[in-house]
Amino acid sequence: MYIKRNIEKTVLNLSKNYPVIMVCGQRQVGKSTMLNAIKGDRKYVTFDDLKAKNLAKTDPELFFDTYGYPILIDEFQKEPSILEEIKRIVDSKALNGEDTNGLFWLTGSQKFKMMKNISESLAGRVAVLDMSSLSMSELDEKDKGIFSPKLDDLKTRDYSKKDIHQVFEMIFKGGMPKVNTSDINRERYYMDYVNTFLERDIKDLSQVGKLDEFYQFLVYVAAHTAQEIKYDSISKEIGVSAPTIKEWITILERSGIIFILHPYYSKVTDRLVKTPKMYFLDTGLAAYLTSWSSSETLENGAASGAFFETFVVSEIVKSYYNAGKPLNLFYYRDIDQKEIDLLIVEDNTIFPIEIKKNKNPGDAGKNLNVLNKFKLSVAPMIVICMSDEIVPLNRNVYLCPITKI
C-alpha cells in the first residue's frame, strides 16, 4: 500500500523551474517509491544495478543514449562522475534554447557524499530537497502544508483528536513506510535497518573506525534526543575523541537521522547558551535504539517528555521539508536556565513555542518575558500539548493540540 506523500507537489512544482531535482534523506523513508509514483513516463534506473552503474562510469554519454531522459536515477552517489555528463547535457540544451526543466531526478541516502559533488558540478541547476519518514499528517491522509505558528492559521488548521496513548503509539512505531504499510515485526525491521545503515553507509567512511563504537555512539545519541550536544561527555562515554564525535554527529545529520536545532542569540546579550540541541527525525528508530519494549512503557518512562518533544520538533521539521522551505527554527536558553523550546523568527517577529506532554500545563509561559531583550515583536506563545482544542491560558499564551502540527 502506498501512502501519498506531501512532498510530491513540491517535486513537481520545482521540476518546472530546475533541470535537476535531488531528493535526499534517511534510508528507507520512501524517496524512490514516492518519485516512482509520480514519474509518469520518465525512465528509471538505479545504481544498485551494477550494469547500469558501470556503464555510467565507463561511458556516461552512452549511458544517457541508452536510457534517455527525462530520467530518475536512484542511489546516484554511487557513481557521482555522472554529474559531469548531466551538466554537459543541461548546458548544451540551454545553449540551443531547449527546455531543460525536470530532465533529471536524483535520489540518494548519503548526503555527506552527495552535496560535495552536487555543489561542484551543478551549482545553479539543481533544487535539493530533504525527505524524512512519514509524518502524522501523511498517516492521517492529510496535507496541512507547512506548519505556521500564527494563531489565526492554527485556528483554521485541520486536525483529528488523539489521546495520549494514541500519540505514544505513533511515537513508538515511528514513521518508516514499511513499518506502517506491512505486517513486518517492528523490532526486526529496526534491527535490520540499523545493521544496513552501519554496513552500507558507515563502514566505508574514513571518519569511522570500529563499527561497535559507532553503534554505542548511536545508542547514546538516541538516549539523549531533545538535549544539548555535549561533545566532551559523549567522548568520555564512548571512548573516542571529541573531534571524532563532531564528525559522527555530522554524519548522522547528513544521513537524515538527526536534526540539529541551533540556539537563537544576537549581540544583545552574552548570557545566552550557544550549544545546539539534537533531535532524532524518526522517533521509532530512537525508541528501538534505547530498548523501549512498548508504547506504554515509553509513555510512562523517564524519557517520555523528551520523546514527546522530539516528535513535535520532527513533525514541524517534516512540514518544512515537504514544502521545500528553509527552516527559521531555533530554541532559547540562557545561563540562568530559562528556556523556550522553539522559536520561529519571521518578519522581525518571534513566535515562541513550548512543548508539554500534559493536557493543562499552567506554567508554560513563565519564561516568555526573556524575549523582550531582542527588541523584536513577540507573538503569543503557542503551547503544543494534549489539549483538545486551542484555548488561551491568558492573552499571551495559548494551548494547542498536538495534532494541529
PDB file of C-alpha atoms in Angstrom, residues 55 58 83 101 184 240 251 253 349 353 363:
ATOM      1  CA  LEU A  55      28.052   1.930 -17.991  1.00  0.00           C
ATOM      2  CA  THR A  58      32.877   3.961 -18.330  1.00  0.00           C
ATOM      3  CA  LEU A  83      27.065  14.600 -12.764  1.00  0.00           C
ATOM      4  CA  ASN A 101      13.425  21.781 -16.712  1.00  0.00           C
ATOM      5  CA  ILE A 184       6.543  -6.704   9.454  1.00  0.00           C
ATOM      6  CA  VAL A 240      36.746   8.319  21.167  1.00  0.00           C
ATOM      7  CA  ILE A 251      27.344  12.033   9.532  1.00  0.00           C
ATOM      8  CA  GLU A 253      22.784  14.890  10.370  1.00  0.00           C
ATOM      9  CA  THR A 349       8.632  38.751  14.824  1.00  0.00           C
ATOM     10  CA  ILE A 353       6.557  27.619  21.128  1.00  0.00           C
ATOM     11  CA  ASP A 363       3.214  27.335  33.883  1.00  0.00           C
TER      12      ASP A 363
END
